[in-house]
mmCIF file of C-alpha atoms and ligand atoms in Angstrom:
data_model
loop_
_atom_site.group_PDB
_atom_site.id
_atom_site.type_symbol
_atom_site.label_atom_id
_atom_site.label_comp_id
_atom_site.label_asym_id
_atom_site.label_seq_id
_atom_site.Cartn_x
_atom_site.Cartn_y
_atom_site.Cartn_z
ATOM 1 C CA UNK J 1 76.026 -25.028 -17.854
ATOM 2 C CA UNK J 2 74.160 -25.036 -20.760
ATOM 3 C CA UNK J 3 71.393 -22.126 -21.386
ATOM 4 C CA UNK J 4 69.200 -24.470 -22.307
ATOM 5 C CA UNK J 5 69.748 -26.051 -18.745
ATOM 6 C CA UNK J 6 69.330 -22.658 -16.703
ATOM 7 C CA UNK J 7 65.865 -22.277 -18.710
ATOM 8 C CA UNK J 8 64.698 -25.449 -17.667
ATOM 9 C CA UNK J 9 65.779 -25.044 -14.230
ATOM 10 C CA UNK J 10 64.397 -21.623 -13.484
ATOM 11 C CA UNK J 11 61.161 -21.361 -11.300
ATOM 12 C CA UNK J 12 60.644 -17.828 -13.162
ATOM 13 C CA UNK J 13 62.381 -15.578 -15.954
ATOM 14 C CA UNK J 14 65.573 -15.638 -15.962
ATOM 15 C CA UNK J 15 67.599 -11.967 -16.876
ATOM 16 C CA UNK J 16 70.468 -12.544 -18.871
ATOM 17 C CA UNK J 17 72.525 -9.851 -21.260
ATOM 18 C CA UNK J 18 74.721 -8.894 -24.080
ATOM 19 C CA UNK J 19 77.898 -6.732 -24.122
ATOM 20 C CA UNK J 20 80.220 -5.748 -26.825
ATOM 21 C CA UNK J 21 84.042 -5.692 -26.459
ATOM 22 C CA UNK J 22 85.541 -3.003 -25.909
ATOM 23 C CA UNK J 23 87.264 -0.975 -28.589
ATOM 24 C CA UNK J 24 91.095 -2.314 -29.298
ATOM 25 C CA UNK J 25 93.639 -0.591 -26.835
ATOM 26 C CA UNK J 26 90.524 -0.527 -24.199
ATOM 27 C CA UNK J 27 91.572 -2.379 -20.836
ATOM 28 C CA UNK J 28 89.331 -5.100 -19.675
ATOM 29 C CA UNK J 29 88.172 -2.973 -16.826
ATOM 30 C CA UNK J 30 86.139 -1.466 -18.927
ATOM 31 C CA UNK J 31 84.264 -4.737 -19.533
ATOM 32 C CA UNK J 32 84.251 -5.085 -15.800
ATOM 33 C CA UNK J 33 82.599 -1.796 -14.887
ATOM 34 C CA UNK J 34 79.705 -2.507 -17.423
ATOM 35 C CA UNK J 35 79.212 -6.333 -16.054
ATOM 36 C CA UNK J 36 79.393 -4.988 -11.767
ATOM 37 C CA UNK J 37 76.223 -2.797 -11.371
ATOM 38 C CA UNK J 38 74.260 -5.853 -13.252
ATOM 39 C CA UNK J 39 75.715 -8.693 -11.582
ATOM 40 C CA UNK J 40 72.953 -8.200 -8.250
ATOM 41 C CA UNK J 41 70.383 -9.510 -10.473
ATOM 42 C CA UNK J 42 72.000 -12.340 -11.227
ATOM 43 C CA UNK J 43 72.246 -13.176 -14.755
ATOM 44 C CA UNK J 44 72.624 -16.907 -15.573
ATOM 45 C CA UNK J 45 74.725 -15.796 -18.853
ATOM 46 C CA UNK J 46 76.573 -12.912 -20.231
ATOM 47 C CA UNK J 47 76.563 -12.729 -24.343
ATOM 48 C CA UNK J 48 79.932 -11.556 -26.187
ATOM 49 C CA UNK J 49 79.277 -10.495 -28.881
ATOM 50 C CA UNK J 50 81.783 -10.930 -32.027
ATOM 51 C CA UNK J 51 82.961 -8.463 -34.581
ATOM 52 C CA UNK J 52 84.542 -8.998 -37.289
ATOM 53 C CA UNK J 53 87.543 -6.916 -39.365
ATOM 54 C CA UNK J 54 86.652 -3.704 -41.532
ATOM 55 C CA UNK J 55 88.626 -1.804 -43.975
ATOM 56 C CA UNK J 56 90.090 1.110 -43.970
ATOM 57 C CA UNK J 57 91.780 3.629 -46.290
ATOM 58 C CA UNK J 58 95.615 5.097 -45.526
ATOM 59 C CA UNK J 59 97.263 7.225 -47.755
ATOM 60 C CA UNK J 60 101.062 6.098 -48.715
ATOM 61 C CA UNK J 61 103.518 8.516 -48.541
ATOM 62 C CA UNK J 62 103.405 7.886 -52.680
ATOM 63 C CA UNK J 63 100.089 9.396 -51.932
ATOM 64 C CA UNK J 64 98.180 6.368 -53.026
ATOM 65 C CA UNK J 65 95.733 4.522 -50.839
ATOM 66 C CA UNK J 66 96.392 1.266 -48.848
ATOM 67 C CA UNK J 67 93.549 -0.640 -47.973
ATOM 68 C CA UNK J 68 93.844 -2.341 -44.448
ATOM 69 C CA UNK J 69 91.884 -4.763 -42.658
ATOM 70 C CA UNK J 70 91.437 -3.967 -39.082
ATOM 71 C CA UNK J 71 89.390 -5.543 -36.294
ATOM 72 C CA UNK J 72 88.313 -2.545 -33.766
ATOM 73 C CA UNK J 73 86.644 -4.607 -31.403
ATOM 74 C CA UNK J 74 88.510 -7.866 -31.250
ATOM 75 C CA UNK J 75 88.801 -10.132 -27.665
ATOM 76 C CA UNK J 76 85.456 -11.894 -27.939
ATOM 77 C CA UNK J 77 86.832 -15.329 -26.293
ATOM 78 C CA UNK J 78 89.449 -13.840 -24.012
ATOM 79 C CA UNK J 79 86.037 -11.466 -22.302
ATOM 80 C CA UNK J 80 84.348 -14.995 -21.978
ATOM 81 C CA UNK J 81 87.016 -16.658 -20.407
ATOM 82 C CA UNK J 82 87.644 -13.387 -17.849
ATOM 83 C CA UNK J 83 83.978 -13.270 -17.268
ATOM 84 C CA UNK J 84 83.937 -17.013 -16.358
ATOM 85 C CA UNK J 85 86.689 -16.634 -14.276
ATOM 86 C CA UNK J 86 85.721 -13.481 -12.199
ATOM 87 C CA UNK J 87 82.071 -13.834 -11.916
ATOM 88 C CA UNK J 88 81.759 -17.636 -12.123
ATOM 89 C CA UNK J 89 78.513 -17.248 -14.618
ATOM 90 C CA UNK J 90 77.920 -18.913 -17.961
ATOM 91 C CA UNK J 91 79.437 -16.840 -21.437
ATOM 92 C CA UNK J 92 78.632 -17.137 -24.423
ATOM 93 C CA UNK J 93 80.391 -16.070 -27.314
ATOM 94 C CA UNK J 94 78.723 -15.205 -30.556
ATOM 95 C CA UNK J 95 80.668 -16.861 -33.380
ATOM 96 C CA UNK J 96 79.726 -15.895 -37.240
ATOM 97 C CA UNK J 97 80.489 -16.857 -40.904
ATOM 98 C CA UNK J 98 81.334 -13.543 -42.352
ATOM 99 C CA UNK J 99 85.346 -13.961 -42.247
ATOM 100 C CA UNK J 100 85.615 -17.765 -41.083
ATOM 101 C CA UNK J 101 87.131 -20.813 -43.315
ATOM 102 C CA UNK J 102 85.587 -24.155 -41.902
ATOM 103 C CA UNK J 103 88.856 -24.762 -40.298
ATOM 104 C CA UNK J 104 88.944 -21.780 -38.649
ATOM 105 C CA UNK J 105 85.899 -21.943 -37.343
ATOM 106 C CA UNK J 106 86.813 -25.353 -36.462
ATOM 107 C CA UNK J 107 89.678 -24.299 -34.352
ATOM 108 C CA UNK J 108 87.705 -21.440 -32.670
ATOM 109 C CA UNK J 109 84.979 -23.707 -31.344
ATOM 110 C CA UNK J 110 88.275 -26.593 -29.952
ATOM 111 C CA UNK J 111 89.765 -22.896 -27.957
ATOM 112 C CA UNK J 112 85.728 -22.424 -26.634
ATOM 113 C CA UNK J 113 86.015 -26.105 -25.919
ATOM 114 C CA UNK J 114 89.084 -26.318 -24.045
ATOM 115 C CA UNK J 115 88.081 -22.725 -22.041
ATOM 116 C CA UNK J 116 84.879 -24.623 -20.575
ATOM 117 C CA UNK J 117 82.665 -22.163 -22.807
ATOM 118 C CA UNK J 118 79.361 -24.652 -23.126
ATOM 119 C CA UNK J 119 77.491 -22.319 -25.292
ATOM 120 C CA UNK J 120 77.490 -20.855 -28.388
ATOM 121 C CA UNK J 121 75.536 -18.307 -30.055
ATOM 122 C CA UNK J 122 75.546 -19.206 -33.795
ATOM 123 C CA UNK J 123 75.121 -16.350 -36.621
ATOM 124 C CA UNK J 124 75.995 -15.624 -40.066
ATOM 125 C CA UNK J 125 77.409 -11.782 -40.067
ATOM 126 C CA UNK J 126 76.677 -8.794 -41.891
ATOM 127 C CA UNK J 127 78.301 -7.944 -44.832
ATOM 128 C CA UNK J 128 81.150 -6.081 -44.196
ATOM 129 C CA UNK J 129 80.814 -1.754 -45.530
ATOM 130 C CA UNK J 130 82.792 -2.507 -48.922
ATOM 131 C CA UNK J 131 80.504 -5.233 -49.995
ATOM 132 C CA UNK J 132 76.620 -4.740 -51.120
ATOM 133 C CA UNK J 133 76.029 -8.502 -50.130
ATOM 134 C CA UNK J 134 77.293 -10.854 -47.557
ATOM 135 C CA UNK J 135 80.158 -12.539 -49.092
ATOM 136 C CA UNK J 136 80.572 -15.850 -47.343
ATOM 137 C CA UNK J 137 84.787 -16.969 -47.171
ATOM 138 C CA UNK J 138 85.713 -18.713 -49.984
ATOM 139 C CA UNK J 139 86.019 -22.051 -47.596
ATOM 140 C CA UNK J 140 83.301 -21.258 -45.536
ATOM 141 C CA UNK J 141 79.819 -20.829 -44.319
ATOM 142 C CA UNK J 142 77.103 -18.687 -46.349
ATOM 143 C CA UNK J 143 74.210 -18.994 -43.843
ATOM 144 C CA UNK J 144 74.148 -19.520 -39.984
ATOM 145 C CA UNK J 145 72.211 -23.016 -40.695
ATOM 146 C CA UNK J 146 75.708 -24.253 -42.651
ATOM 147 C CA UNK J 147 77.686 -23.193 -39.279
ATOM 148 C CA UNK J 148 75.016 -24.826 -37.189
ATOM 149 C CA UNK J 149 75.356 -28.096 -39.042
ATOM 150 C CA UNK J 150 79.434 -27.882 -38.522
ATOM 151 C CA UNK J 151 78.565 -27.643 -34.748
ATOM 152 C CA UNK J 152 76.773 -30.152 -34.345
ATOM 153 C CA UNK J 153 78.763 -32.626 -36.076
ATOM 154 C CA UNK J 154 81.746 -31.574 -33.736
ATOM 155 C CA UNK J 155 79.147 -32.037 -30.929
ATOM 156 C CA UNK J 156 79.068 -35.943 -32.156
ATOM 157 C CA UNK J 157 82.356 -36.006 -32.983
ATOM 158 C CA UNK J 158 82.723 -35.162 -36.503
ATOM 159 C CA UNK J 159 85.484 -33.128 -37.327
ATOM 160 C CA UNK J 160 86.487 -31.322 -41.223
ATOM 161 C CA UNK J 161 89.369 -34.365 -41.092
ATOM 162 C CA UNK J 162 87.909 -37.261 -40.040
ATOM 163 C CA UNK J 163 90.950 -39.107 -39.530
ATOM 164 C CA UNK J 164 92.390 -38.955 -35.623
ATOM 165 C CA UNK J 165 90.436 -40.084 -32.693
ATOM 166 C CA UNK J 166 87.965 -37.667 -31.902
ATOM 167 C CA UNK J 167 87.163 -35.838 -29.119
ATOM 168 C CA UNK J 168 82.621 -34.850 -29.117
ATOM 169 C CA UNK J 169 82.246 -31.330 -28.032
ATOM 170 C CA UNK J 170 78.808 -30.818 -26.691
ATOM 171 C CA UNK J 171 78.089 -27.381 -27.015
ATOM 172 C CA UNK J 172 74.491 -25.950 -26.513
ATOM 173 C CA UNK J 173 73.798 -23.715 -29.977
ATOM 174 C CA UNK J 174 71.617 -20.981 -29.952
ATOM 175 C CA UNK J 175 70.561 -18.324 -33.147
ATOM 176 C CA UNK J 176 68.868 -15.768 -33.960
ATOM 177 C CA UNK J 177 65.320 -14.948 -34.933
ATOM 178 C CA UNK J 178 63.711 -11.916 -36.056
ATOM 179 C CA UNK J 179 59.908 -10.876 -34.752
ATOM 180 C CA UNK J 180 59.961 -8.211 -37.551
ATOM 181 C CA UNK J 181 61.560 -10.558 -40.085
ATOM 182 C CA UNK J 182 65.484 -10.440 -41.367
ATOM 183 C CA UNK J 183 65.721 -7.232 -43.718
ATOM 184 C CA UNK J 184 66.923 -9.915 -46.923
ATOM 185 C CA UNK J 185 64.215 -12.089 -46.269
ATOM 186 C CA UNK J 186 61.514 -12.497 -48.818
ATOM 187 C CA UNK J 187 58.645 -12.348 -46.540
ATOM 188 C CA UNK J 188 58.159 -14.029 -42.884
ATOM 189 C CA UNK J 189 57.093 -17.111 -43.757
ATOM 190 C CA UNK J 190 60.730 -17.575 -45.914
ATOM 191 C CA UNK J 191 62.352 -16.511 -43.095
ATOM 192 C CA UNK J 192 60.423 -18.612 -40.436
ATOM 193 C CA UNK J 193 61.220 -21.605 -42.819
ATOM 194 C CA UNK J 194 65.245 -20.987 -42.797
ATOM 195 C CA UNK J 195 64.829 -20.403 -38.865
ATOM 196 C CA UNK J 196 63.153 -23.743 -38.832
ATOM 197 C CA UNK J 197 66.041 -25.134 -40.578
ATOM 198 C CA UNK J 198 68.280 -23.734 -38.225
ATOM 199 C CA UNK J 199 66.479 -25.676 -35.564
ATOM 200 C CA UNK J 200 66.722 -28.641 -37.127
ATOM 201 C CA UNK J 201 70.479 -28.585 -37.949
ATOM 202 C CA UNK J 202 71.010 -28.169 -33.965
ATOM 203 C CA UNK J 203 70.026 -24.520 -32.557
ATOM 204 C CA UNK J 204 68.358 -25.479 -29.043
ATOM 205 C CA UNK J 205 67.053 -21.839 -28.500
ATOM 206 C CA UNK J 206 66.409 -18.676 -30.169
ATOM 207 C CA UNK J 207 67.548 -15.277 -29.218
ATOM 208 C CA UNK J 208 65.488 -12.608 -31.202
ATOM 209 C CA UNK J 209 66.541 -9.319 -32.393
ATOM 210 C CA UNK J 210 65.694 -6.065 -30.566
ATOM 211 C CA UNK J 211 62.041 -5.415 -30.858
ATOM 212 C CA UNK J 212 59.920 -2.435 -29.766
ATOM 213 C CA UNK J 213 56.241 -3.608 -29.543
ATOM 214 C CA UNK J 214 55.207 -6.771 -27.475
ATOM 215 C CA UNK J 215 52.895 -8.064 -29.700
ATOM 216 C CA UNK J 216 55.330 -8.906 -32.410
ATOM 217 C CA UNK J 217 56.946 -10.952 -30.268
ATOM 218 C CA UNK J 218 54.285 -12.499 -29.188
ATOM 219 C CA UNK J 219 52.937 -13.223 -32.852
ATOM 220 C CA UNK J 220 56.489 -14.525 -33.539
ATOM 221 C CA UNK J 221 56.610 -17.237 -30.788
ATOM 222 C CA UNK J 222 53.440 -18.332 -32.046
ATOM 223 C CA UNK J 223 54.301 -18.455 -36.059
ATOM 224 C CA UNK J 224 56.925 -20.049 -34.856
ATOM 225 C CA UNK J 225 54.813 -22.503 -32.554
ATOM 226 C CA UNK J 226 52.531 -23.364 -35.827
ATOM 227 C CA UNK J 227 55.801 -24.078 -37.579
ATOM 228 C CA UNK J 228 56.946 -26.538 -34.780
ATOM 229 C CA UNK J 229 59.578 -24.642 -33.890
ATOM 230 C CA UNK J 230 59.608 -25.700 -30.229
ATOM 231 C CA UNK J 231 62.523 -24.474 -28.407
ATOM 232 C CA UNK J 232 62.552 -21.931 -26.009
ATOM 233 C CA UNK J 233 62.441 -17.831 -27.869
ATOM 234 C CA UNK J 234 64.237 -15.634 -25.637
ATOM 235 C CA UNK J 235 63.849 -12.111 -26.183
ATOM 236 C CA UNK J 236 66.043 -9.312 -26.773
ATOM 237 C CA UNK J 237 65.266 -5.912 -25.409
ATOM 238 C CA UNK J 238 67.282 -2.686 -26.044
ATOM 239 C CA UNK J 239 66.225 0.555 -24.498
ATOM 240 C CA UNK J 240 66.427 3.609 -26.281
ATOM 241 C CA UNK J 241 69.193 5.676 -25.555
ATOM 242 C CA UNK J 242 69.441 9.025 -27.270
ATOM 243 C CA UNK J 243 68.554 11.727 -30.250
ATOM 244 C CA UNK J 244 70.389 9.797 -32.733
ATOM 245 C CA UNK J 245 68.664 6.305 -31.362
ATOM 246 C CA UNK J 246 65.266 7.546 -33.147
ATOM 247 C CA UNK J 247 66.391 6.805 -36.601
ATOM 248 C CA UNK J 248 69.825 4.491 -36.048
ATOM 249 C CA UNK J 249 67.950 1.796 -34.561
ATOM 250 C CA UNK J 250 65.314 1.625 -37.557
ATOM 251 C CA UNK J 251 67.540 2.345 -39.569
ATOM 252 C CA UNK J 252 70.376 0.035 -38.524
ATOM 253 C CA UNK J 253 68.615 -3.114 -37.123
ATOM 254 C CA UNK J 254 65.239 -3.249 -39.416
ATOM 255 C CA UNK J 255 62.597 -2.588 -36.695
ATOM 256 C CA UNK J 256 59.641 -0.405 -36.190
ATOM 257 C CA UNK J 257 58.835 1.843 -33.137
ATOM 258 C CA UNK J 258 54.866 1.293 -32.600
ATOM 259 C CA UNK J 259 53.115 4.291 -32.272
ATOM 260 C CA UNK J 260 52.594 4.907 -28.704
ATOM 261 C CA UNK J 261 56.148 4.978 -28.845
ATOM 262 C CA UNK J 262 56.568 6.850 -31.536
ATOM 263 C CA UNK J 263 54.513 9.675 -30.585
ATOM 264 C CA UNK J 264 56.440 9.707 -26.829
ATOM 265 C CA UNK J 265 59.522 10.107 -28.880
ATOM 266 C CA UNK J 266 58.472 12.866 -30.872
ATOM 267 C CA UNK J 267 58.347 15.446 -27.448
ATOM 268 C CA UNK J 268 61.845 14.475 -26.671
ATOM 269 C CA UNK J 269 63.666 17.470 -27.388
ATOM 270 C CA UNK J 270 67.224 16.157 -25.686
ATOM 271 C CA UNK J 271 68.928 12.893 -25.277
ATOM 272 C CA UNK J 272 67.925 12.783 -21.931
ATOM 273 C CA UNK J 273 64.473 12.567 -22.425
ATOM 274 C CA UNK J 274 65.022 9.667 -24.756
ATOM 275 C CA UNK J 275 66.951 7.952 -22.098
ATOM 276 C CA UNK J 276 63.976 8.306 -19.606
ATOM 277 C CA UNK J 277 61.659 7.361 -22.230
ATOM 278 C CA UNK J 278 63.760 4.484 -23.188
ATOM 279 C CA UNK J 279 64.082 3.172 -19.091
ATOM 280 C CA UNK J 280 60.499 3.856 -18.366
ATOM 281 C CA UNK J 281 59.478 1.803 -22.153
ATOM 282 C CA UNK J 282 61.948 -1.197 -20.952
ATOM 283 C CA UNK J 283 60.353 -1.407 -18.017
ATOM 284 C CA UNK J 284 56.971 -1.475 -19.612
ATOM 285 C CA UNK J 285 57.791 -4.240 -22.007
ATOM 286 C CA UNK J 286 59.517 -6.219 -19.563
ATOM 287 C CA UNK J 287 56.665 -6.287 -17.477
ATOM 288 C CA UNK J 288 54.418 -7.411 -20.133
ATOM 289 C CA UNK J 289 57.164 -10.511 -21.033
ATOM 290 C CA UNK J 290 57.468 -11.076 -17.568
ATOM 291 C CA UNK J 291 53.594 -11.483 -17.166
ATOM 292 C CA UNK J 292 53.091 -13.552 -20.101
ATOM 293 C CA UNK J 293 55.635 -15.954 -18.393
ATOM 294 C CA UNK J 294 58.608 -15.718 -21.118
ATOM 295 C CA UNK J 295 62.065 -17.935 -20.457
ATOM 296 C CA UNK J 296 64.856 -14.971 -20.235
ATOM 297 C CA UNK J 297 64.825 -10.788 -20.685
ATOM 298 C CA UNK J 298 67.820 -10.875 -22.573
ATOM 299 C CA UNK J 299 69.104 -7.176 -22.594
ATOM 300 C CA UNK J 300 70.967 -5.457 -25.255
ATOM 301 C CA UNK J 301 73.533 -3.334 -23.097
ATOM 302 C CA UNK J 302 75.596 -1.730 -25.914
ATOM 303 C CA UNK J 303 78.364 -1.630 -22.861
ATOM 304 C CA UNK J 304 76.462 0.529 -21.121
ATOM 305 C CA UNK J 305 74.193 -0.616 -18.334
ATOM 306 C CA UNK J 306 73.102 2.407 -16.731
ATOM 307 C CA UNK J 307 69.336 1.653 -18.541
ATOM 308 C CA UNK J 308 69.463 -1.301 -17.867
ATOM 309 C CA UNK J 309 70.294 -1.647 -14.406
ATOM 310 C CA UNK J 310 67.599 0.591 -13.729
ATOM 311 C CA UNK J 311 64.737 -1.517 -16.016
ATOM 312 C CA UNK J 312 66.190 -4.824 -13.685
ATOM 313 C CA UNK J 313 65.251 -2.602 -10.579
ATOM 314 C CA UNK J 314 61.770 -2.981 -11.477
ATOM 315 C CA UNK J 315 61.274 -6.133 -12.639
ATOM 316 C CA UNK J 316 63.616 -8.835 -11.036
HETATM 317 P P1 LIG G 1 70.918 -16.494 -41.276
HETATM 318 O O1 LIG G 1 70.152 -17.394 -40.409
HETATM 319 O O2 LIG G 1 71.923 -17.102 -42.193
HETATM 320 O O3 LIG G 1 69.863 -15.643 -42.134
HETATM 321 C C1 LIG G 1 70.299 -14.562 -42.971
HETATM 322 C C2 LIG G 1 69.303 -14.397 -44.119
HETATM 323 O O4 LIG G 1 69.385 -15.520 -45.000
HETATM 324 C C3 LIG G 1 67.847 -14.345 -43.677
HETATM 325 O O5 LIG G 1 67.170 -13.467 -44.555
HETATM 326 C C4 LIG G 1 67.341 -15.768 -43.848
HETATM 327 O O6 LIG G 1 65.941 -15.809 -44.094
HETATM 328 C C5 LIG G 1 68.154 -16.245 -45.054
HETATM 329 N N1 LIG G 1 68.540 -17.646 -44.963
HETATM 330 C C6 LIG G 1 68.818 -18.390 -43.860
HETATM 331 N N2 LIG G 1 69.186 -19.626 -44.208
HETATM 332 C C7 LIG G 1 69.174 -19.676 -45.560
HETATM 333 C C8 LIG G 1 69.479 -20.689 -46.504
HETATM 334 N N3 LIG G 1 69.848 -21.905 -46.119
HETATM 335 N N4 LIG G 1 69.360 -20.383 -47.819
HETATM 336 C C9 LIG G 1 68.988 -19.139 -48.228
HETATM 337 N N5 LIG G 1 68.671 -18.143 -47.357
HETATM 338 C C10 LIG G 1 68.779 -18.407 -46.054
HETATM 339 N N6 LIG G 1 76.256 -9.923 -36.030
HETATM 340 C C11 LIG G 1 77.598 -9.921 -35.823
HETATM 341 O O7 LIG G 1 78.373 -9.653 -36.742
HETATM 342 N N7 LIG G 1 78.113 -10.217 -34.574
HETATM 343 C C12 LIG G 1 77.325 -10.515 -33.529
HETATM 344 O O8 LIG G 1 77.823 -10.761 -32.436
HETATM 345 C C13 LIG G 1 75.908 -10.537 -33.720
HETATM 346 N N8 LIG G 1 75.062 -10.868 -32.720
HETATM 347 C C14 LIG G 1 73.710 -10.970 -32.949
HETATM 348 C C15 LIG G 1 72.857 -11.411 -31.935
HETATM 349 C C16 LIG G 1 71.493 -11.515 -32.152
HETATM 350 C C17 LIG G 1 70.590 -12.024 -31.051
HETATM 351 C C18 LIG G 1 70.938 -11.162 -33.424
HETATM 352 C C19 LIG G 1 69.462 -11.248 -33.663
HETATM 353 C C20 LIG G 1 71.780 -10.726 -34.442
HETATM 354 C C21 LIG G 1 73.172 -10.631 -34.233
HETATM 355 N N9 LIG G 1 74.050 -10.230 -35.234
HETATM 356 C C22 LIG G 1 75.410 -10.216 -35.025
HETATM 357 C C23 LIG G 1 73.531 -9.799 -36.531
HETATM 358 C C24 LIG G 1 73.389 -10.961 -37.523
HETATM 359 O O9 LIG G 1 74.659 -11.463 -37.846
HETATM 360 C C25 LIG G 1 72.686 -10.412 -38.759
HETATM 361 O O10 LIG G 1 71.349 -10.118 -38.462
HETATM 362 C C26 LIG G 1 72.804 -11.228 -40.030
HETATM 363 O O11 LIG G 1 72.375 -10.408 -41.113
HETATM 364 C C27 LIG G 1 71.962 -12.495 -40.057
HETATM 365 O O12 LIG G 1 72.413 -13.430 -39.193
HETATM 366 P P2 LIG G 1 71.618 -14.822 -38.979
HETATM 367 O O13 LIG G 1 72.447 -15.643 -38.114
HETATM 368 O O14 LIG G 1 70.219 -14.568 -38.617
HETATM 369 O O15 LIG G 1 71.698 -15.375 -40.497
#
């Protein structure tokens, strides 16, 4: 089903989340014993989320470097289609630019297609750590509005070669939006106009990036609202975890920590306390979303659900 369906079916917010694949040589149990404790509350969808290859350095015998491309967290599609089968809910997997020709992109969506995957959440990428820029592939997509566009012609049957019978997929596209604004965008009102764009070329919902403080969100949806962006802004909530959290997530993902927050976080003098601080600030915000009537709590798990499990406690 389509998350665009489950929204408009639900009688109240819906919890849905987002895992990561496990590192390569991982077993798939390991995806399983993330997924179990969350599965009583009954998310409508599970998010894969999709990583793509790195490089590394080895040194030759000759003593001269060999650079290698690696993927350490590869399996996106396979965790959909084992989550599908053993928990009979909805996957989606995130598919991105960043290393995709239009072909293969192409292919990927016919695999997502012929698995019974109905959504897909479309993104560009980061740049990769060797490049200061995102470097689209030479045959492919330099924005997720470009990928969104290649989507939806599959979805009405348009394929790169247009010259078999054709099969229409009809997948449901979501992408991202950002309450504190993408880190390479000019200003918000740049970035609200791409998002727009992206909405146009197909994306039926949003999913937004990790936020901190309600009221961004809130000011988002309605930007986004005076923009006519209409569909449904789901948002994404990751609780703080540890030490290192206080200046990776900032850091990392572009966002602020408001000051009540901030101030919390400054007594912490051990991971744990962060954790705590980070269950008992989910649960706060959640209750706030869930008050002010949003679609889906869309959790950022990081594969580990202990936080998270314990935020859904208290509020579905
Ligand atoms: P875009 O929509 O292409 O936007 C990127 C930048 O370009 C923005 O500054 C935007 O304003 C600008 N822009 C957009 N369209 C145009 C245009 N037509 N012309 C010029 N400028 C334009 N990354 C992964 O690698 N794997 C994942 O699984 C993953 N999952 C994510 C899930 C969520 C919910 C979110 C919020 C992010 C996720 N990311 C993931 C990170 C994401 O790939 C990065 O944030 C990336 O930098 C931007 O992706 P986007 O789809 O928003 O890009």
């Amino acid at each position: 089903m389509k998350v665009t369906e489950h929204i408009a079916e639900a009688k109240s917010t819906l919890f849905s989340f987002e895992i990561l694949p496990p590192l390569k040589g991982k077993s798939i149990q390991s995806i399983y014993s993330g997924i179990d404790p969350l599965m009583e509350f009954k998310p409508k969808f599970v998010n894969v989320t999709y990583h793509r290859e790195e490089f590394v350095y080895k040194e030759r015998e000759n003593g001269l470097l060999e650079k290698i491309a690696i993927r350490k967290r590869p399996g996106t599609v396979g965790i959909c289609a084992a989550i599908m089968n053993k928990y009979h809910v909805d996957a989606v997997p995130h598919l991105i630019c960043g290393g995709f020709s239009r072909e293969e992109t192409e292919n990927a969506l016919i695999d997502l297609q012929f698995l019974g995957i109905d959504n897909v959440l479309a993104l560009r990428g980061d740049s990769i750590k060797t490049e200061a820029t995102f470097r689209p592939h030479k045959d492919g997509h330099a924005n997720a509005v470009d990928l969104i566009h290649q989507i939806s012609d599959m979805n009405s049957g348009t394929y790169i070669l247009d010259d078999v019978e054709l099969n229409s997929t009809d997948f449901c596209i979501g992408a991202a939006g950002y309450p504190e604004k993408h880190f390479e965008s000019m200003n918000m009102a740049t970035d609200l106009l791409y998002l727009k764009k992206k909405v146009e070329a197909g994306a039926s919902y949003i999913v937004t990036q990790m936020f901190f403080d309600n009221k961004k969100y809130f000011a988002f949806v309605d930007a986004c609202r005076e923009m006519g962006i209409n569909v449904p802004i789901i948002p994404g909530l990751k609780p703080i975890k540890s030490l290192n959290h206080i200046s990776f997530l900032p850091k990392f993902f572009h966002v602020d920590f408001p000051e009540e927050l901030s101030k919390e976080l400054l007594k912490c003098t051990s991971s744990e306390d962060v954790e705590k601080l980070g269950v008992e600030w989910g649960i706060h915000q959640s209750k706030e979303l869930l008050e002010a009537n949003v679609p889906c709590i869309h959790y950022y798990t990081m594969s580990n659900s202990t936080q998270v499990k314990t935020i859904a406690e208290n509020i579905f």
